[in-house]
mmCIF file of C-alpha atoms in Angstrom:
data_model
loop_
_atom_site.group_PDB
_atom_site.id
_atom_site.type_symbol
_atom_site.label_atom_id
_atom_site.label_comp_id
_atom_site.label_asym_id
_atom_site.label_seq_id
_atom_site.Cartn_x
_atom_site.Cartn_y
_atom_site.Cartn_z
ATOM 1 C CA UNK A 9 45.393 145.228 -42.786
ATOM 2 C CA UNK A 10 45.480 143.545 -39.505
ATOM 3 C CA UNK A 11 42.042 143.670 -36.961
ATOM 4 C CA UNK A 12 42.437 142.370 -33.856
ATOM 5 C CA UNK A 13 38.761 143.507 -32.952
ATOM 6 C CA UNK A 14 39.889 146.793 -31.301
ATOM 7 C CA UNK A 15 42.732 147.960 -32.824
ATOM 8 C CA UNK A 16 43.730 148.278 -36.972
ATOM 9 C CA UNK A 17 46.886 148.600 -37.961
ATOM 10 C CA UNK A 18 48.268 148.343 -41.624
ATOM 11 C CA UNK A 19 51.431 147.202 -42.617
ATOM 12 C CA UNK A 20 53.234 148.528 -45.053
ATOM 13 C CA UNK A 21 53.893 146.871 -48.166
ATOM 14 C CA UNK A 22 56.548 147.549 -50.514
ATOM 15 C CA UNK A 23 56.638 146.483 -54.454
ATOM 16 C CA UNK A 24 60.150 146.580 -55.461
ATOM 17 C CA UNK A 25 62.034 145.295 -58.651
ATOM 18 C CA UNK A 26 65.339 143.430 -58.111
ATOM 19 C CA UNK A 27 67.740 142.086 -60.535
ATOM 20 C CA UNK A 28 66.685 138.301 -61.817
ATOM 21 C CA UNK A 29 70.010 136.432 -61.669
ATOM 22 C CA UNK A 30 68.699 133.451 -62.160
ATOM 23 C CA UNK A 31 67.705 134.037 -65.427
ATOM 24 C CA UNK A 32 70.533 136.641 -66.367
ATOM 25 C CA UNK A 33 72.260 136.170 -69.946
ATOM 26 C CA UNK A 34 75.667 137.322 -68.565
ATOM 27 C CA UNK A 35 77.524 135.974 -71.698
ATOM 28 C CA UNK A 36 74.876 138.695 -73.923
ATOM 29 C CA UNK A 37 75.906 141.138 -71.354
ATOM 30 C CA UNK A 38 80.099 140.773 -72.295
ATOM 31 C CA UNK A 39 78.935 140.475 -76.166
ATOM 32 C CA UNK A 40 77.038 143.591 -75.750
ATOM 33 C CA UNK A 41 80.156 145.334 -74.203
ATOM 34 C CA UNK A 42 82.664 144.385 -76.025
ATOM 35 C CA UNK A 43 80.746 145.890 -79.246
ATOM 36 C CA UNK A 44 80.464 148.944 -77.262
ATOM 37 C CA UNK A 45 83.782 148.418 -76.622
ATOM 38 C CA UNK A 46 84.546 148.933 -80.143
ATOM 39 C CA UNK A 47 83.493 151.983 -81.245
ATOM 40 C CA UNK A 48 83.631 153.466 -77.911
ATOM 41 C CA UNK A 49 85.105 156.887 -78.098
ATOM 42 C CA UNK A 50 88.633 157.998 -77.380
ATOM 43 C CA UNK A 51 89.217 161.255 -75.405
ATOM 44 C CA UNK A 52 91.406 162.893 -72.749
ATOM 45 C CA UNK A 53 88.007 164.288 -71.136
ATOM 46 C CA UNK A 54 87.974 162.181 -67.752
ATOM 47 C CA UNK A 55 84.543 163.021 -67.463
ATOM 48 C CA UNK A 56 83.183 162.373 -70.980
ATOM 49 C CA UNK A 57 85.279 158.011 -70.452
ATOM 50 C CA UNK A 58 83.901 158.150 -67.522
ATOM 51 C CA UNK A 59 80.046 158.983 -68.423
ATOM 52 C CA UNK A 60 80.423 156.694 -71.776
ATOM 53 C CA UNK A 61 81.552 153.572 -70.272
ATOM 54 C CA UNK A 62 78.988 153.920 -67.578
ATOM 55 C CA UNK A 63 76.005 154.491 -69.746
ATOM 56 C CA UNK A 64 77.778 151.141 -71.898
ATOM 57 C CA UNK A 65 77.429 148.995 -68.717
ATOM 58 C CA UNK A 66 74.104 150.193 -67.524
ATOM 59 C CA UNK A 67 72.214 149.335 -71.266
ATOM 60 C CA UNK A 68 74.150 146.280 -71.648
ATOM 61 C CA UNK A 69 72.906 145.450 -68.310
ATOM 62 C CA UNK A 70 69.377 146.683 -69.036
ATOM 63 C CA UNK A 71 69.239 144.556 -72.243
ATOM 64 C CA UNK A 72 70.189 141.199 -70.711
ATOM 65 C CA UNK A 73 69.249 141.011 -66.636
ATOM 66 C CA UNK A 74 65.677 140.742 -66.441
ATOM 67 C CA UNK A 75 64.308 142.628 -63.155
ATOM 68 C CA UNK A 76 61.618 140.817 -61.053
ATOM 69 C CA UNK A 77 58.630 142.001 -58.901
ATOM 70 C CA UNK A 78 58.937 141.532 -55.003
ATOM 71 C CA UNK A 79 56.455 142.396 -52.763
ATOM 72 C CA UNK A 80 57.970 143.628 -49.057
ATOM 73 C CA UNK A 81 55.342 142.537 -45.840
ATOM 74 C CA UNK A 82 52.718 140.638 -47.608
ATOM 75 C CA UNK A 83 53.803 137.397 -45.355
ATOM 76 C CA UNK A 84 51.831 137.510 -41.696
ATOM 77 C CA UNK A 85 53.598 137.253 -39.077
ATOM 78 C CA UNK A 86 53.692 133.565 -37.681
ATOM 79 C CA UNK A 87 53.870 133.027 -33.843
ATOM 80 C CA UNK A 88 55.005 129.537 -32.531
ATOM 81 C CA UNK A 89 52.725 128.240 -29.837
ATOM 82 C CA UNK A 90 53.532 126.610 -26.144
ATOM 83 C CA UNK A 91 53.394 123.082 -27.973
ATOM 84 C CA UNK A 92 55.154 124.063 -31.035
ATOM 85 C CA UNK A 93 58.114 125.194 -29.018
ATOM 86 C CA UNK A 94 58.141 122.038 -26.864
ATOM 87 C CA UNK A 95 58.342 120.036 -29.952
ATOM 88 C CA UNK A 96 60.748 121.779 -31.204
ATOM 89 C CA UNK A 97 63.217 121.784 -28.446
ATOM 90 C CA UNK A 98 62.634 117.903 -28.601
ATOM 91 C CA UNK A 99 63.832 117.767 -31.967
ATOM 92 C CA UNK A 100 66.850 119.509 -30.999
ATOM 93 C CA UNK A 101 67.560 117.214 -28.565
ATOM 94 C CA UNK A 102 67.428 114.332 -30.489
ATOM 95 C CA UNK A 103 69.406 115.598 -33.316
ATOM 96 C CA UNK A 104 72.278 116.404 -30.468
ATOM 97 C CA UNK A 105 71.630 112.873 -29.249
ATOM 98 C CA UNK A 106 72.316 111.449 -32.817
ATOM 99 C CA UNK A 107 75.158 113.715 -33.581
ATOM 100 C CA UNK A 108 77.161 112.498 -29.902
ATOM 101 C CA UNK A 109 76.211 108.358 -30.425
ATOM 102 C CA UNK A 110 79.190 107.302 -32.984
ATOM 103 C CA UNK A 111 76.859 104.172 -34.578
ATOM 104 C CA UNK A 112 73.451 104.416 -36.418
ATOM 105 C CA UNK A 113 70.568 103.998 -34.430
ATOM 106 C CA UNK A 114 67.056 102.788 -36.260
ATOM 107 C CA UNK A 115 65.257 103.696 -33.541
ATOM 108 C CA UNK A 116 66.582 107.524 -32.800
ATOM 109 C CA UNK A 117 66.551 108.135 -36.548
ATOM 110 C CA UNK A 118 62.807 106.820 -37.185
ATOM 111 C CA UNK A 119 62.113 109.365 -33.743
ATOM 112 C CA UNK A 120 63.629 112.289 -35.072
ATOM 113 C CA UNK A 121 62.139 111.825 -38.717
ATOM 114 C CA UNK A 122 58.349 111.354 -36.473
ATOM 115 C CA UNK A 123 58.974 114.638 -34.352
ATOM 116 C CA UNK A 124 60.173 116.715 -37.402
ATOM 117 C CA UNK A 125 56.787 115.677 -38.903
ATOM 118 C CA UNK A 126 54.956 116.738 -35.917
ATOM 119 C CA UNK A 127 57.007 119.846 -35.706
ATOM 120 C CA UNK A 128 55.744 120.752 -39.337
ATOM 121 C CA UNK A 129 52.420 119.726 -38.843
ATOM 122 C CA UNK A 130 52.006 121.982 -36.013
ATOM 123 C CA UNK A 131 53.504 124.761 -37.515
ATOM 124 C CA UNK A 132 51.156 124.800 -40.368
ATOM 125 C CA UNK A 133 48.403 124.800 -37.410
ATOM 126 C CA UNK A 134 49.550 128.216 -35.663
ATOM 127 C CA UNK A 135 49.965 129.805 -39.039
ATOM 128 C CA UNK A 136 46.073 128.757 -40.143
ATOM 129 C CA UNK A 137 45.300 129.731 -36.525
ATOM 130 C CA UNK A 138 46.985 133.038 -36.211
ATOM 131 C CA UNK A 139 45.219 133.707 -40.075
ATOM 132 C CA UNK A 140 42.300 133.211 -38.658
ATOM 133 C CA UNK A 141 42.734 135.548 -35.461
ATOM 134 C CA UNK A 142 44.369 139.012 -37.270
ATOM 135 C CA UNK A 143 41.606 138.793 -40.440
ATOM 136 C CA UNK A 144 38.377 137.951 -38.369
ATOM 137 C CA UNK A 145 38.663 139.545 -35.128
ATOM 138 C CA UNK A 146 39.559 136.977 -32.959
ATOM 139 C CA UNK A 147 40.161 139.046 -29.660
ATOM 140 C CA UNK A 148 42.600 135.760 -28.313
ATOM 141 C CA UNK A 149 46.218 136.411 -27.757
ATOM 142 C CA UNK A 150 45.683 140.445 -29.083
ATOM 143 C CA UNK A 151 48.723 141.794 -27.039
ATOM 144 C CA UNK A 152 51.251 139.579 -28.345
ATOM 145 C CA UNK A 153 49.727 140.093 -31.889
ATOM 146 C CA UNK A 154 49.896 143.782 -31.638
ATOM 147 C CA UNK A 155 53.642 143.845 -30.250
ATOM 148 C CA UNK A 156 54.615 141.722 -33.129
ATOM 149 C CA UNK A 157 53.250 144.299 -35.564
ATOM 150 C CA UNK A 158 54.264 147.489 -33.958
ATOM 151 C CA UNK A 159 57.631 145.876 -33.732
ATOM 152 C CA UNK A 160 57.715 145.020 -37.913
ATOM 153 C CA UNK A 161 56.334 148.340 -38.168
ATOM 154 C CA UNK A 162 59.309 149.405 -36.258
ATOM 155 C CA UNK A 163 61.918 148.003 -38.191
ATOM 156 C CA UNK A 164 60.325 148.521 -41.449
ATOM 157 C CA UNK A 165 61.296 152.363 -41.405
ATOM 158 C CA UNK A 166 64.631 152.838 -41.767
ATOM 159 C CA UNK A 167 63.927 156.560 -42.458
ATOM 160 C CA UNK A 168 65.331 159.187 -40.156
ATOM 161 C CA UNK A 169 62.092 161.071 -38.373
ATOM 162 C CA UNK A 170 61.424 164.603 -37.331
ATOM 163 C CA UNK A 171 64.598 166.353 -36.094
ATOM 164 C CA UNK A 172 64.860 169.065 -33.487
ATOM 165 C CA UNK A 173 67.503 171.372 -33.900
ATOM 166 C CA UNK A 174 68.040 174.830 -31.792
ATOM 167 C CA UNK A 175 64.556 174.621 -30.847
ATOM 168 C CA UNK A 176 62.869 174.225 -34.530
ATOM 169 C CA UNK A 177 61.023 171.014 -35.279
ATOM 170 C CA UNK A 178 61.916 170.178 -38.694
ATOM 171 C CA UNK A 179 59.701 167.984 -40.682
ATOM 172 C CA UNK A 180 60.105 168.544 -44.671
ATOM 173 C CA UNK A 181 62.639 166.187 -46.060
ATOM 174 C CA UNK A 182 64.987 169.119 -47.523
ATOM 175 C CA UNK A 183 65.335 170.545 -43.997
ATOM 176 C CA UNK A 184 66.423 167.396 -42.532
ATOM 177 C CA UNK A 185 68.529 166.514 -45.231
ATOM 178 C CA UNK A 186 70.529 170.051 -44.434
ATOM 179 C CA UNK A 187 70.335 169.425 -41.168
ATOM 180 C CA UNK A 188 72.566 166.207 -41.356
ATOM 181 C CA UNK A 189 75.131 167.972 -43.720
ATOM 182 C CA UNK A 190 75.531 170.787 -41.572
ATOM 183 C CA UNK A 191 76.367 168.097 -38.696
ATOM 184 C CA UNK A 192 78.628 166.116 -40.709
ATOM 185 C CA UNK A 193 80.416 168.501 -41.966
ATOM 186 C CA UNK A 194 80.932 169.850 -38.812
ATOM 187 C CA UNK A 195 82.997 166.750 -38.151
ATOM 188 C CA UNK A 196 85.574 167.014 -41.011
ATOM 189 C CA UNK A 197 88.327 169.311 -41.367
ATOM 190 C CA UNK A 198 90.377 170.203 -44.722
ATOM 191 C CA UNK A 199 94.086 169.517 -44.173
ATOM 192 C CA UNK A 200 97.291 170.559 -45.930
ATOM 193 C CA UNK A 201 99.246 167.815 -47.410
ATOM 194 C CA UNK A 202 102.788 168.718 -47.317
ATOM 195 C CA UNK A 203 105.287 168.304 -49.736
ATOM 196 C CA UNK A 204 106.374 164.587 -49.624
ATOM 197 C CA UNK A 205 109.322 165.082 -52.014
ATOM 198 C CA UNK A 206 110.616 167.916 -49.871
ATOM 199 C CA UNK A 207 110.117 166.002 -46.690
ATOM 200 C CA UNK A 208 112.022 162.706 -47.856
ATOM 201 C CA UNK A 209 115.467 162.340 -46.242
ATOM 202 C CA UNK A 210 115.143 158.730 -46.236
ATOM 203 C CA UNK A 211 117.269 155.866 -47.988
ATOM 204 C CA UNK A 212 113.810 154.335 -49.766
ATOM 205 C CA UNK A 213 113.953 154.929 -53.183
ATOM 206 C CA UNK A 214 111.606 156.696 -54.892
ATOM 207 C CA UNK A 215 108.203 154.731 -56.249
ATOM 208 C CA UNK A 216 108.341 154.154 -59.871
ATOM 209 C CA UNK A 217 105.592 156.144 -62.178
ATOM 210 C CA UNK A 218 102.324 154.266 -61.435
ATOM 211 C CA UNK A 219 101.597 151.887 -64.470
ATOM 212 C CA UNK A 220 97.916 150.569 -64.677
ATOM 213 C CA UNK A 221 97.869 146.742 -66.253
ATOM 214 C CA UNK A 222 95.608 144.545 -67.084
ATOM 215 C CA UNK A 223 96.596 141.568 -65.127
ATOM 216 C CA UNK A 224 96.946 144.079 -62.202
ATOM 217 C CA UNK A 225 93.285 145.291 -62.377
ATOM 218 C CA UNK A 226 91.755 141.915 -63.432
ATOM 219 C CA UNK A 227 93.436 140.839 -60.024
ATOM 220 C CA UNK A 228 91.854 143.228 -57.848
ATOM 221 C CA UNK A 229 88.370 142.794 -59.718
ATOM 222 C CA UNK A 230 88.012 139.011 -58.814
ATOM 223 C CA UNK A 231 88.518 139.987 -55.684
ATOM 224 C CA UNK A 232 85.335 142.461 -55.555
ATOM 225 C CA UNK A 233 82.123 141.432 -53.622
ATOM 226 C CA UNK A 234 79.030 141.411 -55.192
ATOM 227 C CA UNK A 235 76.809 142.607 -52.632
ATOM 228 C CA UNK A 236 78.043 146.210 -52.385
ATOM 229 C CA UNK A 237 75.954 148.759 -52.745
ATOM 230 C CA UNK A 238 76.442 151.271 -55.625
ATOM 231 C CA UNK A 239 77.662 154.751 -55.180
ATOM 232 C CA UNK A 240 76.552 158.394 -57.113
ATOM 233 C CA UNK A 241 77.099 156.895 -60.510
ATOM 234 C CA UNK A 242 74.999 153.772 -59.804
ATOM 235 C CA UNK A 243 77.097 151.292 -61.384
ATOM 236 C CA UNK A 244 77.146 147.929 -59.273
ATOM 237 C CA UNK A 245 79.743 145.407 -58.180
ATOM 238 C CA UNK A 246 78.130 142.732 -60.202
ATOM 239 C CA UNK A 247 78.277 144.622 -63.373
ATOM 240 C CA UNK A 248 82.203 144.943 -62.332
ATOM 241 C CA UNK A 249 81.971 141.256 -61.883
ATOM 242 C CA UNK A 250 80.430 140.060 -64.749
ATOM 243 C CA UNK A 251 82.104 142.117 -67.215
ATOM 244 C CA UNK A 252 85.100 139.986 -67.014
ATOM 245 C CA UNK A 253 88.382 140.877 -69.030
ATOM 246 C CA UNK A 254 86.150 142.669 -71.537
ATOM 247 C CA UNK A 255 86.623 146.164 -70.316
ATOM 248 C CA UNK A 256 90.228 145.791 -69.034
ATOM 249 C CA UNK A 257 91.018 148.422 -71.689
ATOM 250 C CA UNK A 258 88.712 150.586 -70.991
ATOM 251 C CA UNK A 259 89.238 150.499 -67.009
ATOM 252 C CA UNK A 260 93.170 151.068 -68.221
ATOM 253 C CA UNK A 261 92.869 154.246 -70.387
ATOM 254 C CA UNK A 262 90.301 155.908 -67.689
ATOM 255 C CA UNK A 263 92.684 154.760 -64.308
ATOM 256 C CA UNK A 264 95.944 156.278 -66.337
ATOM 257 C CA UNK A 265 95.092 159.177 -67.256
ATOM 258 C CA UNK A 266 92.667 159.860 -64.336
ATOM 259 C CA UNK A 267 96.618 159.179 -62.412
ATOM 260 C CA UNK A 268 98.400 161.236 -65.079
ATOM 261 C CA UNK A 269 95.918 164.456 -65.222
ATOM 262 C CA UNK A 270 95.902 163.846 -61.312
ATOM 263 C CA UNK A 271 91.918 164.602 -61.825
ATOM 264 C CA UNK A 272 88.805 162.116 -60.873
ATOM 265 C CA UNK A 273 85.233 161.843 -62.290
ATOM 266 C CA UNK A 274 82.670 164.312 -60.592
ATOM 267 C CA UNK A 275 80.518 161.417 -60.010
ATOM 268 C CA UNK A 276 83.433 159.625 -58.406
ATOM 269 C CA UNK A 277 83.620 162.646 -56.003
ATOM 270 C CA UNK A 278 80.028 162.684 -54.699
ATOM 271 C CA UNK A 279 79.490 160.429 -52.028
ATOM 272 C CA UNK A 280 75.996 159.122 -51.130
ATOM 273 C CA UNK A 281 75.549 159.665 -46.755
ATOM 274 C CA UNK A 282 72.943 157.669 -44.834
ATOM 275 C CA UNK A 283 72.627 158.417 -41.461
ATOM 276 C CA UNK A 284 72.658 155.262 -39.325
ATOM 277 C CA UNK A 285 70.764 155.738 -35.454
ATOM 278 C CA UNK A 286 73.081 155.016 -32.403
ATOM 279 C CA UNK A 287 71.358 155.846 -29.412
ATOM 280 C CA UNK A 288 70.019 158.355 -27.534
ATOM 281 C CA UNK A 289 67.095 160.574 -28.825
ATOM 282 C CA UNK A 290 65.927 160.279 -32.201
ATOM 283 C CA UNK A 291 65.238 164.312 -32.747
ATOM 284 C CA UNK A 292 69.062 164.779 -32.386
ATOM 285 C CA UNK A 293 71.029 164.799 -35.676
ATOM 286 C CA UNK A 294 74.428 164.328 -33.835
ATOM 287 C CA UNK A 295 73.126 160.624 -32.346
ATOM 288 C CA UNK A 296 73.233 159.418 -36.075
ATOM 289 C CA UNK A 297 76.028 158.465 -37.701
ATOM 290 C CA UNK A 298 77.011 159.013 -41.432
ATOM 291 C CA UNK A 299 77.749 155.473 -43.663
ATOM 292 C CA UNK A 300 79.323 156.916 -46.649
ATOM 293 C CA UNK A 301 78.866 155.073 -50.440
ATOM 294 C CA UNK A 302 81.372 155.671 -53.117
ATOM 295 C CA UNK A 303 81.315 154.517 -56.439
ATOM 296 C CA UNK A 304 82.788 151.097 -57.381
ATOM 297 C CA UNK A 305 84.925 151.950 -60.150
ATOM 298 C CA UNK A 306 86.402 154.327 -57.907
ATOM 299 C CA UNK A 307 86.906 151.361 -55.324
ATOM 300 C CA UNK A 308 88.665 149.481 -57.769
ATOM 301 C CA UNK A 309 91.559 152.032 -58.797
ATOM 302 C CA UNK A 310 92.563 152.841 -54.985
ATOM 303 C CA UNK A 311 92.448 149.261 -55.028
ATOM 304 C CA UNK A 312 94.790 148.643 -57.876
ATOM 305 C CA UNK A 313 97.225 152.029 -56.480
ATOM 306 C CA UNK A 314 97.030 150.513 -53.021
ATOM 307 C CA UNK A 315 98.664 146.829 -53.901
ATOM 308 C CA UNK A 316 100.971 148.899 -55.721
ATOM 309 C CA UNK A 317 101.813 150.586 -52.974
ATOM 310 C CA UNK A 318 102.422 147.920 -50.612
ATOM 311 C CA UNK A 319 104.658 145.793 -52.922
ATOM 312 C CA UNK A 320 107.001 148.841 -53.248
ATOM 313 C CA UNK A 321 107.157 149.440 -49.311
ATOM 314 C CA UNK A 322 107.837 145.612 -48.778
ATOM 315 C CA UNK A 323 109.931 144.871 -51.705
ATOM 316 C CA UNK A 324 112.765 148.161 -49.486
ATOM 317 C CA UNK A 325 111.344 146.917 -45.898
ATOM 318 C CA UNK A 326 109.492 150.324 -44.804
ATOM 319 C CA UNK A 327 107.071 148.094 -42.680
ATOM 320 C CA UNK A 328 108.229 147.583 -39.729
ATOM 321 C CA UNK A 329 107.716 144.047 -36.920
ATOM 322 C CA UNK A 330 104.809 146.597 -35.611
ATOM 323 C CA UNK A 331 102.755 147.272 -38.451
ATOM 324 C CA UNK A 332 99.703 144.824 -39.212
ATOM 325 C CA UNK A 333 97.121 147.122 -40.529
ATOM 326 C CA UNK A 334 96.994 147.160 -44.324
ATOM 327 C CA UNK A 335 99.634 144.664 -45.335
ATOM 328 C CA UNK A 336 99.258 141.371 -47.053
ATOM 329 C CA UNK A 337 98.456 138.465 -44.417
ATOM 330 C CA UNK A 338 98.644 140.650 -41.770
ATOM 331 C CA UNK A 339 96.019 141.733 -39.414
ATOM 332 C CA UNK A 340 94.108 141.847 -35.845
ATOM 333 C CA UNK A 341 95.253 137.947 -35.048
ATOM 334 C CA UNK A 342 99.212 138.646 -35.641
ATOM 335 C CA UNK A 343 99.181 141.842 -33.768
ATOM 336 C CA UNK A 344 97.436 139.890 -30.612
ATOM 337 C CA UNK A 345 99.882 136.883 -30.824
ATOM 338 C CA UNK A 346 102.638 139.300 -31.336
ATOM 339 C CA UNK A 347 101.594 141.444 -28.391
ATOM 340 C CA UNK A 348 101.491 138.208 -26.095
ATOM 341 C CA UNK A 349 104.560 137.078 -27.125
ATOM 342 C CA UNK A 350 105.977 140.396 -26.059
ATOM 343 C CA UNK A 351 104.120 139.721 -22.700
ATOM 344 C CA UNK A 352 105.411 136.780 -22.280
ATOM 345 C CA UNK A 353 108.904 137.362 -22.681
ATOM 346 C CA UNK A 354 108.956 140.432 -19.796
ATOM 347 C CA UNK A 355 107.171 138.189 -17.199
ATOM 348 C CA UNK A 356 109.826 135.534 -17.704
ATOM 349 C CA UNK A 357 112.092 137.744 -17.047
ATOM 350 C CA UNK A 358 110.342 139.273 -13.869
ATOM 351 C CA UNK A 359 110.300 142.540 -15.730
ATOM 352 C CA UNK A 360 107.360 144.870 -14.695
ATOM 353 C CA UNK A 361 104.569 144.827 -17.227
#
């Protein structure tokens, strides 16, 4: 609770539990798999693999990553004063000073070691200081107290507000939860895919049956970053990660005949929405817009299809000089530098651009 003698305002304060990796057995986590692994069972059910090797991950990963308890907003908020600025902009003067002089200098290097010091020591004052002011009513500097809270305050919700739609102020969660599916939805349409076998009068051969290996997959799983967030069937990148080659097999059997039924997991095909402000008013739905989370195993098999893919339409030269969006090495820096090439070449040949 903050009281700046006129005003109280408490901030909220959050205990979460987060993953210890620090002190994660990750080699108890593959043992525990891998005996899983064993007597997993075998079915054609794409559900029932998926479900069981989920549920194998998330115990082996309850049984050997500890969680640990982190408290959001119990930190004040520490304000730099007119001398703790000056000293700081000192210090980053002399450290540019240092950085441009090519020999060692005693006396710069004993200055900027005294002025960090200072900077440090001063620090440590405004935070004892500013203490002092928000828990015992110090009146002093209350504005710029109060606009550093409101704004923490501020950013602290993420949560959408109240929404107005066709006059109705909605306020219970459920109600503007519908509110944003009926506007997302809004912007999606269902197409027809046509017949691609029909359609094909081309001279590129036809793409081989998709074969799922374990080299293929391993491939595309050191490649996965850890900091994703999880999708419907909560399973996270790291536990991707850290499984290693151990459930190669498993990700195999599931990815074939997932391909070969032409089905997916139900979990795989609920997506988890979060509507993300732009700008404009708050109360309307259609200034958000919707950041969509799928599930990570999921990720991995388009993953796996899509390198597939690509080495087929390279290997019988589909791409063509123009195409620098999803191909290997390829991207936003070869289709500028291709494009000013192109430039080039018509004014050097006065042609009009």
């Amino acid at each position: 609770t903050f009281v700046t003698g006129v005003k109280t305002i408490e901030r909220e304060r959050k205990v979460i539990y987060v993953d210890d990796y620090k002190n994660a057995d990750f080699v108890k986590y593959r043992e525990l798999l891998y005996g899983k692994s064993l007597v997993a069972k075998v079915t054609d059910d794409i559900d029932d693999l998926s479900d069981n090797l989920v549920a194998d991950m998330e115990l082996a990963w309850a049984l050997s990553v500890p969680k640990k308890k982190v408290v959001i907003g119990s930190k004040p908020i520490s304000i730099k004063s007119d001398e703790t600025r000056e000293a700081i902009r000192k210090l980053r003067k002399l450290c540019r000073k240092r950085k441009n002089i090519s020999s060692e200098s005693m006396m710069l290097n004993h200055e900027i070691k005294e002025t960090s010091k200072l900077c440090k020591k001063l620090r440590r004052r405004d935070i004892a200081k500013e203490e002092g002011r928000i828990f015992h009513g110090d009146l002093k500097g209350k504005v710029h107290i109060m606009k550093h809270i409101e704004r923490f305050n501020s950013k602290a919700s993420s949560k959408p507000g109240p929404l107005t739609v066709d006059g109705k102020r909605l306020v219970k969660d459920l109600d503007i939860a519908n509110a944003f599916k009926d506007e997302i939805s809004g912007n999606y349409s269902t197409l027809e895919i046509p017949n691609l076998e029909e359609e094909n009068n081309s001279k590129v051969p036809k793409m081989k049956e998709m074969k799922f290996t374990h080299s293929g997959i391993f491939k595309q799983l050191k490649k996965i970053k850890r900091r994703v967030a999880s999708g419907a069937d909560l399973v996270k990148a790291a536990m991707i990660i850290e499984s290693g080659p151990v459930l190669l097999e498993r990700f195999r059997d599931l990815f074939q005949k997932s391909y070969d039924q032409g089905k997916v997991p139900t979990k795989w095909r609920t997506t988890l929405v979060t509507p993300i402000f732009k700008s404009g008013n708050k109360d309307n739905p259609a200034n958000y817009r919707p950041i969509s989370v799928t599930s990570n195993i999921h990720k991995l098999m388009e993953k796996v299809i899509m390198c597939q893919i690509n080495k087929h339409l390279d290997k019988h030269g589909v791409w063509t000089d123009v195409q620098f969006a999803y191909r290997k090495s390829s991207g936003v820096n070869n289709c500028l530098v291709s494009h000013n090439r192109w430039l080039e070449k018509r004014i050097d040949k006065s042609i009009p651009v």
